[in-house]
Amino acid sequence: MQKRQVSNFKLLFNLCLITLFFTLLNACANFSINQYDTGSQDMNKSTHYGLVIHGGAGTITRKNLSPEKESALRAKLSEAIQAGYKTLNDGGSSIDAVSATIVILENSPLFNAGKGAVFTSEQTHELDASLMDGRDLNAGAITSVKNVKNPILLAEQVMLNSRHVMLSGKGAEEFAKQQNLELVENAYFSTDFRLQQLHKAKLREKQHNSSDHPMEFDDEILDEQSQDPEHKFGTVGAVAIDKNGNLAAGTSTGGMTNKRFGRIGDSPVIGAGTYADNRSCAVSATGHGEYFIRYAVAHDVCARVMHGKKSLQQAADEVIMQDLLKANGSGGIVAIDKNGNFVLTFNTEGMYRGYKFSDVNEKIQIYKM
Ligand code: ASP
């Protein structure tokens, strides 16, 4: 009798060991498939909230970033993450967190959004931004504004206080006045660094145009510029999931250096540079806008999650690392899905990026490795 009890005990013990072994194996496999899979499928959403941000992608390598600039960038990204996280932690909505985060990046001359925005070919600044609420697909976007200090706040007002989704130029400025938003001189956005970038871009353009193969289309000029080893896109964006499990996304930019003829990129285009839908995911993009518009990048990622039943990581990899890369479209995205899984995916040398969740420590990264 005692012998049988002992062998039963042994059997049970062995079974436990086998179960433990397979559980561990499964955990390791998930980690290697998706580095940022929080495994939150069955998680009580109110305990998992947070945000992911970017400050632009591009040719960002240790070699072309001084240690001083790197620490200034890290500090600003961290400040922005903390502002957004505080909003969420205090019970604020994902929309409020996204706009609080982006305002900080817009006010910093380090990024190509708000203060520090790139120059157009006419040596002015034209700013674009958009914001989307995953609860009801409500969205606001503004393009080509010249005097609104924080374009993301104007996009938010369009979303909340107008019947429209997208306003441009003078009309958008007029609406900003009505909403009592802070206005500034266009020169407020200027920095020496961006002026030098414009001069370089114009020089390159001149050299090309006097060569045997002048570039006929602006797109080719922007294409060439995005391949430039010194090029960094510098657009800013954020995606967030709040305590109620609601998703939001926002993006703000000065566009691309030396842009002409009122060129508008993907950042203010809902479905291209920004998208949020509680049924799938929230995405903010940065990169060569013409490609992100053609490939409807932000929406495509969410559609693959919702209709294609892909994981967020798979969807992001397919769009950014396969489709866009094949087409020569450089850039990246940050995204969160409805379960709180998140990705930071880019096909460039680097992307200024970071995240913080209630159950995941703050992390800021710049380079690929
Ligand atoms: N996507 C932006 C644009 O094409 C540029 C950027 O991401 O920096 O306007």
Short mmCIF file of C-alpha atoms and ligand atoms in Angstrom, two decimals:
data_model
loop_
_atom_site.label_atom_id
_atom_site.label_comp_id
_atom_site.label_asym_id
_atom_site.label_seq_id
_atom_site.Cartn_x
_atom_site.Cartn_y
_atom_site.Cartn_z
CA MET A 1 0.00 0.00 0.00
CA GLN A 2 2.75 2.39 1.05
CA LYS A 3 4.75 1.47 -2.05
CA ARG A 4 1.79 2.40 -4.26
CA GLN A 5 1.45 5.76 -2.52
CA VAL A 6 5.11 6.48 -3.11
CA SER A 7 4.89 5.60 -6.81
CA ASN A 8 1.72 7.76 -7.17
CA PHE A 9 3.59 10.59 -5.58
CA LYS A 10 6.50 10.07 -8.00
CA LEU A 11 4.13 10.10 -10.94
CA LEU A 12 2.52 13.35 -9.77
CA PHE A 13 5.92 14.90 -9.19
CA ASN A 14 7.07 13.94 -12.70
CA LEU A 15 3.88 15.33 -14.19
CA CYS A 16 4.48 18.65 -12.41
CA LEU A 17 8.05 18.75 -13.72
CA ILE A 18 6.87 18.13 -17.31
CA THR A 19 4.18 20.83 -17.02
CA LEU A 20 6.73 23.30 -15.65
CA PHE A 21 9.12 22.47 -18.48
CA PHE A 22 6.50 23.14 -21.18
CA THR A 23 5.31 26.34 -19.51
CA LEU A 24 8.88 27.66 -19.49
CA LEU A 25 9.41 26.61 -23.09
CA ASN A 26 6.27 28.42 -24.16
CA ALA A 27 7.30 31.59 -22.35
CA CYS A 28 10.69 31.57 -24.11
CA ALA A 29 9.10 31.01 -27.52
CA ASN A 30 6.73 33.97 -27.04
CA PHE A 31 9.62 36.19 -26.09
CA SER A 32 11.56 35.38 -29.22
CA ILE A 33 8.53 35.91 -31.47
CA ASN A 34 7.60 39.27 -30.05
CA GLN A 35 10.01 41.11 -27.89
CA TYR A 36 7.34 43.43 -26.57
CA ASP A 37 4.50 40.98 -26.12
CA THR A 38 3.19 41.83 -22.68
CA GLY A 39 1.06 38.70 -22.75
CA SER A 40 -1.88 40.84 -21.74
CA GLN A 41 -4.60 38.92 -23.59
CA ASP A 42 -6.52 38.00 -20.44
CA MET A 43 -5.18 40.75 -18.31
CA ASN A 44 -7.48 43.06 -16.42
CA LYS A 45 -7.02 46.18 -18.55
CA SER A 46 -7.15 48.63 -15.69
CA THR A 47 -3.83 47.30 -14.44
CA HIS A 48 -2.04 47.68 -17.78
CA TYR A 49 -1.81 51.18 -19.21
CA GLY A 50 0.96 53.23 -20.76
CA LEU A 51 2.36 54.78 -23.89
CA VAL A 52 4.95 54.45 -26.65
CA ILE A 53 6.49 57.48 -28.35
CA HIS A 54 8.83 58.34 -31.22
CA GLY A 55 10.83 61.41 -32.15
CA GLY A 56 11.52 60.45 -35.75
CA ALA A 57 13.49 57.81 -37.64
CA GLY A 58 16.41 58.10 -40.07
CA THR A 59 20.13 57.74 -40.42
CA ILE A 60 20.75 57.84 -36.71
CA THR A 61 24.00 56.12 -35.73
CA ARG A 62 26.38 56.48 -32.80
CA LYS A 63 28.88 57.98 -35.22
CA ASN A 64 26.68 60.89 -36.24
CA LEU A 65 25.21 61.80 -32.85
CA SER A 66 27.38 63.58 -30.27
CA PRO A 67 27.15 62.35 -26.66
CA GLU A 68 25.78 65.76 -25.61
CA LYS A 69 23.03 65.68 -28.20
CA GLU A 70 22.23 62.08 -27.35
CA SER A 71 21.75 62.85 -23.67
CA ALA A 72 19.66 65.94 -24.46
CA LEU A 73 17.43 63.81 -26.71
CA ARG A 74 17.10 61.08 -24.10
CA ALA A 75 16.20 63.62 -21.41
CA LYS A 76 13.50 65.20 -23.56
CA LEU A 77 12.02 61.86 -24.62
CA SER A 78 11.92 60.83 -20.97
CA GLU A 79 10.21 64.09 -19.96
CA ALA A 80 7.58 63.55 -22.66
CA ILE A 81 6.97 59.93 -21.61
CA GLN A 82 6.61 60.93 -17.99
CA ALA A 83 4.09 63.66 -18.81
CA GLY A 84 1.95 61.22 -20.80
CA TYR A 85 2.31 58.49 -18.21
CA LYS A 86 1.29 60.83 -15.39
CA THR A 87 -1.89 61.71 -17.29
CA LEU A 88 -2.74 58.01 -17.62
CA ASN A 89 -1.77 57.21 -14.04
CA ASP A 90 -4.03 60.01 -12.78
CA GLY A 91 -6.92 58.41 -14.66
CA GLY A 92 -6.74 60.64 -17.76
CA SER A 93 -7.72 59.42 -21.22
CA SER A 94 -5.31 58.09 -23.83
CA ILE A 95 -6.16 61.13 -26.00
CA ASP A 96 -5.09 63.51 -23.21
CA ALA A 97 -1.90 61.51 -22.65
CA VAL A 98 -0.98 61.57 -26.34
CA SER A 99 -1.48 65.32 -26.68
CA ALA A 100 0.33 66.09 -23.38
CA THR A 101 3.29 64.05 -24.63
CA ILE A 102 3.41 65.63 -28.06
CA VAL A 103 3.18 69.21 -26.72
CA ILE A 104 6.47 68.65 -24.86
CA LEU A 105 8.20 67.37 -28.00
CA GLU A 106 6.74 70.22 -30.10
CA ASN A 107 8.13 72.76 -27.63
CA SER A 108 11.62 71.29 -27.90
CA PRO A 109 13.94 72.50 -30.71
CA LEU A 110 15.42 68.98 -30.89
CA PHE A 111 12.61 67.56 -33.01
CA ASN A 112 11.03 68.36 -36.36
CA ALA A 113 7.69 69.48 -34.91
CA GLY A 114 6.65 72.86 -33.50
CA LYS A 115 9.81 74.75 -32.44
CA GLY A 116 12.69 73.27 -34.48
CA ALA A 117 10.51 72.32 -37.46
CA VAL A 118 12.27 72.02 -40.83
CA PHE A 119 12.22 74.80 -43.44
CA THR A 120 10.22 74.79 -46.64
CA SER A 121 11.87 75.76 -49.91
CA GLU A 122 10.63 79.35 -49.32
CA GLN A 123 12.42 79.38 -45.96
CA THR A 124 9.22 79.27 -43.93
CA HIS A 125 7.64 76.59 -41.76
CA GLU A 126 4.40 74.74 -42.53
CA LEU A 127 3.23 72.38 -39.83
CA ASP A 128 1.01 69.28 -39.95
CA ALA A 129 -0.53 67.24 -37.12
CA SER A 130 -3.27 64.73 -36.37
CA LEU A 131 -4.90 62.96 -33.46
CA MET A 132 -7.30 60.01 -33.35
CA ASP A 133 -9.49 58.49 -30.66
CA GLY A 134 -9.84 54.69 -30.81
CA ARG A 135 -13.15 54.72 -28.92
CA ASP A 136 -15.26 56.19 -31.70
CA LEU A 137 -12.82 56.80 -34.59
CA ASN A 138 -13.18 60.51 -33.99
CA ALA A 139 -10.20 62.36 -35.46
CA GLY A 140 -8.76 65.82 -36.03
CA ALA A 141 -6.04 66.87 -38.45
CA ILE A 142 -4.48 70.14 -39.58
CA THR A 143 -2.07 70.89 -42.40
CA SER A 144 0.18 73.73 -43.52
CA VAL A 145 -0.34 75.97 -40.50
CA LYS A 146 2.24 78.68 -39.97
CA ASN A 147 1.41 80.43 -36.72
CA VAL A 148 -0.05 77.92 -34.28
CA LYS A 149 2.45 77.23 -31.50
CA ASN A 150 1.24 73.67 -30.82
CA PRO A 151 -0.27 72.06 -33.92
CA ILE A 152 -1.34 68.96 -31.95
CA LEU A 153 -3.61 71.13 -29.78
CA LEU A 154 -5.25 72.51 -32.91
CA ALA A 155 -5.79 68.97 -34.24
CA GLU A 156 -7.40 68.15 -30.89
CA GLN A 157 -9.74 71.16 -31.17
CA VAL A 158 -10.71 70.12 -34.71
CA MET A 159 -11.57 66.69 -33.34
CA LEU A 160 -13.51 67.97 -30.33
CA ASN A 161 -15.09 71.22 -31.48
CA SER A 162 -15.68 71.04 -35.23
CA ARG A 163 -17.79 68.98 -37.57
CA HIS A 164 -14.74 68.29 -39.70
CA VAL A 165 -11.75 66.01 -39.63
CA MET A 166 -9.13 67.98 -41.54
CA LEU A 167 -8.51 71.74 -41.83
CA SER A 168 -5.75 73.40 -43.79
CA GLY A 169 -3.77 76.66 -43.99
CA LYS A 170 -5.61 79.93 -43.42
CA GLY A 171 -8.90 78.28 -42.44
CA ALA A 172 -7.15 76.19 -39.82
CA GLU A 173 -5.43 79.32 -38.46
CA GLU A 174 -8.78 81.09 -38.30
CA PHE A 175 -10.24 78.17 -36.36
CA ALA A 176 -7.21 78.25 -34.01
CA LYS A 177 -7.99 81.91 -33.21
CA GLN A 178 -11.60 81.02 -32.43
CA GLN A 179 -10.41 78.28 -30.08
CA ASN A 180 -8.07 80.75 -28.34
CA LEU A 181 -4.97 78.72 -29.09
CA GLU A 182 -1.58 80.37 -28.70
CA LEU A 183 -0.31 81.94 -31.93
CA VAL A 184 3.31 82.79 -32.73
CA GLU A 185 5.31 84.41 -35.51
CA ASN A 186 6.46 81.89 -38.11
CA ALA A 187 10.09 82.70 -37.14
CA TYR A 188 9.41 81.23 -33.66
CA PHE A 189 9.85 77.75 -35.21
CA SER A 190 13.28 78.55 -36.75
CA THR A 191 16.61 77.17 -35.56
CA ASP A 192 20.10 77.51 -37.06
CA PHE A 193 20.42 73.75 -37.35
CA ARG A 194 17.35 73.51 -39.59
CA LEU A 195 18.52 76.49 -41.65
CA GLN A 196 21.80 74.72 -42.35
CA GLN A 197 19.85 71.63 -43.38
CA LEU A 198 17.88 73.76 -45.84
CA HIS A 199 21.05 75.28 -47.30
CA LYS A 200 22.54 71.81 -47.77
CA ALA A 201 19.36 70.50 -49.38
CA LYS A 202 19.27 73.44 -51.80
CA LEU A 203 22.91 72.93 -52.70
CA ARG A 204 22.31 69.26 -53.44
CA GLU A 205 19.26 70.14 -55.50
CA LYS A 206 21.30 72.64 -57.52
CA GLN A 207 24.08 70.13 -58.14
CA HIS A 208 21.56 67.56 -59.31
CA ASN A 209 19.72 69.97 -61.55
CA SER A 210 22.91 71.01 -63.30
CA SER A 211 23.97 67.40 -63.77
CA ASP A 212 23.13 65.17 -66.75
CA HIS A 213 20.19 63.74 -64.83
CA PRO A 214 18.20 66.60 -63.36
CA MET A 215 15.48 65.50 -60.97
CA GLU A 216 12.15 66.33 -62.49
CA PHE A 217 9.85 65.67 -59.59
CA ASP A 218 9.89 66.89 -56.02
CA ASP A 219 9.34 63.33 -54.97
CA GLU A 220 12.71 62.37 -56.41
CA ILE A 221 14.34 65.23 -54.52
CA LEU A 222 12.72 64.13 -51.27
CA ASP A 223 13.65 60.53 -52.08
CA GLU A 224 17.27 61.47 -52.50
CA GLN A 225 17.13 63.52 -49.32
CA SER A 226 15.75 60.62 -47.32
CA GLN A 227 18.72 58.49 -48.44
CA ASP A 228 21.18 61.16 -47.31
CA PRO A 229 23.46 59.76 -44.58
CA GLU A 230 22.78 62.83 -42.44
CA HIS A 231 19.05 62.62 -42.80
CA LYS A 232 16.80 62.22 -39.79
CA PHE A 233 13.08 62.61 -40.14
CA GLY A 234 12.45 63.98 -36.62
CA THR A 235 8.66 63.91 -36.65
CA VAL A 236 7.12 63.20 -33.23
CA GLY A 237 4.29 60.88 -32.29
CA ALA A 238 2.69 58.87 -29.51
CA VAL A 239 0.24 56.04 -28.98
CA ALA A 240 -1.39 55.24 -25.63
CA ILE A 241 -3.73 52.83 -23.87
CA ASP A 242 -5.51 54.18 -20.77
CA LYS A 243 -6.96 52.57 -17.65
CA ASN A 244 -10.21 51.90 -19.51
CA GLY A 245 -8.37 50.12 -22.33
CA ASN A 246 -9.04 52.96 -24.81
CA LEU A 247 -6.48 53.58 -27.54
CA ALA A 248 -5.33 56.88 -29.08
CA ALA A 249 -2.65 58.01 -31.53
CA GLY A 250 -1.16 61.35 -32.53
CA THR A 251 1.59 62.69 -34.80
CA SER A 252 3.09 66.15 -35.40
CA THR A 253 5.67 67.35 -37.91
CA GLY A 254 7.25 70.14 -39.90
CA GLY A 255 7.32 67.77 -42.88
CA MET A 256 10.41 67.40 -45.05
CA THR A 257 13.18 69.97 -45.57
CA ASN A 258 12.89 72.02 -48.77
CA LYS A 259 9.30 70.93 -49.46
CA ARG A 260 7.51 72.96 -52.12
CA PHE A 261 4.10 73.80 -53.54
CA GLY A 262 2.26 73.22 -50.26
CA ARG A 263 3.47 69.62 -50.03
CA ILE A 264 1.70 67.64 -47.28
CA GLY A 265 3.12 64.38 -45.91
CA ASP A 266 1.51 61.45 -44.13
CA SER A 267 1.50 62.84 -40.58
CA PRO A 268 -1.85 64.65 -40.82
CA VAL A 269 -3.40 61.97 -43.04
CA ILE A 270 -5.63 59.68 -40.98
CA GLY A 271 -4.81 56.11 -42.03
CA ALA A 272 -1.34 56.99 -43.30
CA GLY A 273 0.62 58.61 -40.44
CA THR A 274 -1.91 58.18 -37.64
CA TYR A 275 -4.67 55.70 -36.84
CA ALA A 276 -6.48 54.43 -33.73
CA ASP A 277 -9.31 51.93 -33.39
CA ASN A 278 -10.17 50.16 -30.14
CA ARG A 279 -11.04 47.07 -32.17
CA SER A 280 -7.46 46.68 -33.40
CA CYS A 281 -4.63 49.09 -32.61
CA ALA A 282 -3.21 52.62 -32.48
CA VAL A 283 -0.32 53.65 -34.75
CA SER A 284 1.87 56.74 -35.20
CA ALA A 285 4.36 56.81 -38.06
CA THR A 286 7.50 58.66 -39.09
CA GLY A 287 9.33 58.45 -42.38
CA HIS A 288 9.16 59.41 -46.01
CA GLY A 289 5.55 60.53 -46.11
CA GLU A 290 4.85 59.91 -49.78
CA TYR A 291 5.34 56.16 -49.20
CA PHE A 292 3.35 56.12 -45.98
CA ILE A 293 0.42 57.73 -47.82
CA ARG A 294 0.61 55.37 -50.80
CA TYR A 295 0.74 52.33 -48.55
CA ALA A 296 -1.84 53.70 -46.05
CA VAL A 297 0.61 52.42 -43.47
CA ALA A 298 -1.12 53.13 -40.15
CA HIS A 299 -4.46 51.73 -41.30
CA ASP A 300 -2.87 48.79 -43.06
CA VAL A 301 -1.18 47.67 -39.82
CA CYS A 302 -4.51 47.84 -37.93
CA ALA A 303 -6.40 46.11 -40.78
CA ARG A 304 -3.96 43.20 -40.74
CA VAL A 305 -4.54 42.89 -36.99
CA MET A 306 -8.33 43.12 -37.24
CA HIS A 307 -9.17 41.30 -40.47
CA GLY A 308 -6.02 39.27 -41.03
CA LYS A 309 -5.87 38.08 -37.42
CA LYS A 310 -2.17 38.89 -37.36
CA SER A 311 -0.34 39.76 -34.17
CA LEU A 312 0.69 43.41 -33.95
CA GLN A 313 4.32 42.42 -34.36
CA GLN A 314 3.58 40.38 -37.50
CA ALA A 315 1.46 43.17 -38.99
CA ALA A 316 4.12 45.81 -38.32
CA ASP A 317 6.88 43.61 -39.73
CA GLU A 318 4.91 42.86 -42.90
CA VAL A 319 4.15 46.52 -43.59
CA ILE A 320 7.38 48.22 -42.50
CA MET A 321 10.03 45.54 -42.97
CA GLN A 322 8.60 43.93 -46.10
CA ASP A 323 6.22 46.06 -48.19
CA LEU A 324 7.73 49.48 -47.45
CA LEU A 325 11.30 48.29 -47.56
CA LYS A 326 10.76 46.63 -50.95
CA ALA A 327 9.41 49.94 -52.26
CA ASN A 328 12.35 51.90 -50.77
CA GLY A 329 10.07 53.71 -48.33
CA SER A 330 12.08 54.44 -45.20
CA GLY A 331 10.73 55.05 -41.71
CA GLY A 332 8.99 53.37 -38.83
CA ILE A 333 6.03 53.21 -36.47
CA VAL A 334 5.13 52.89 -32.83
CA ALA A 335 1.91 50.99 -32.10
CA ILE A 336 -0.18 49.45 -29.32
CA ASP A 337 -2.91 46.87 -29.85
CA LYS A 338 -6.17 46.52 -27.95
CA ASN A 339 -4.55 44.05 -25.53
CA GLY A 340 -1.74 46.42 -24.71
CA ASN A 341 0.96 44.65 -26.73
CA PHE A 342 3.26 47.19 -28.33
CA VAL A 343 5.88 47.47 -31.06
CA LEU A 344 8.52 49.96 -32.18
CA THR A 345 9.35 48.91 -35.73
CA PHE A 346 11.58 50.77 -38.20
CA ASN A 347 13.58 50.01 -41.32
CA THR A 348 16.11 52.84 -40.88
CA GLU A 349 19.41 53.00 -38.95
CA GLY A 350 17.65 54.32 -35.90
CA MET A 351 14.51 55.83 -34.43
CA TYR A 352 14.23 58.04 -31.35
CA ARG A 353 11.79 56.07 -29.26
CA GLY A 354 10.65 55.06 -25.80
CA TYR A 355 7.86 53.62 -23.70
CA LYS A 356 6.51 53.20 -20.20
CA PHE A 357 3.66 51.07 -18.91
CA SER A 358 2.18 50.50 -15.49
CA ASP A 359 3.86 47.09 -15.50
CA VAL A 360 6.82 47.77 -17.85
CA ASN A 361 9.68 50.08 -16.83
CA GLU A 362 10.50 53.20 -18.84
CA LYS A 363 12.94 52.56 -21.66
CA ILE A 364 14.43 54.95 -24.20
CA GLN A 365 16.31 53.80 -27.28
CA ILE A 366 17.84 55.49 -30.30
CA TYR A 367 19.86 53.06 -32.41
CA LYS A 368 18.96 49.80 -34.08
CA MET A 369 21.09 47.78 -31.65
N1 ASP B 1 6.53 61.69 -42.26
C1 ASP B 1 6.89 63.08 -42.30
C2 ASP B 1 6.51 63.66 -43.63
O1 ASP B 1 6.68 62.99 -44.65
C3 ASP B 1 8.33 63.30 -42.09
C4 ASP B 1 8.90 62.65 -40.86
O2 ASP B 1 8.44 61.61 -40.42
O3 ASP B 1 9.83 63.23 -40.29
O4 ASP B 1 6.09 64.77 -43.68
#
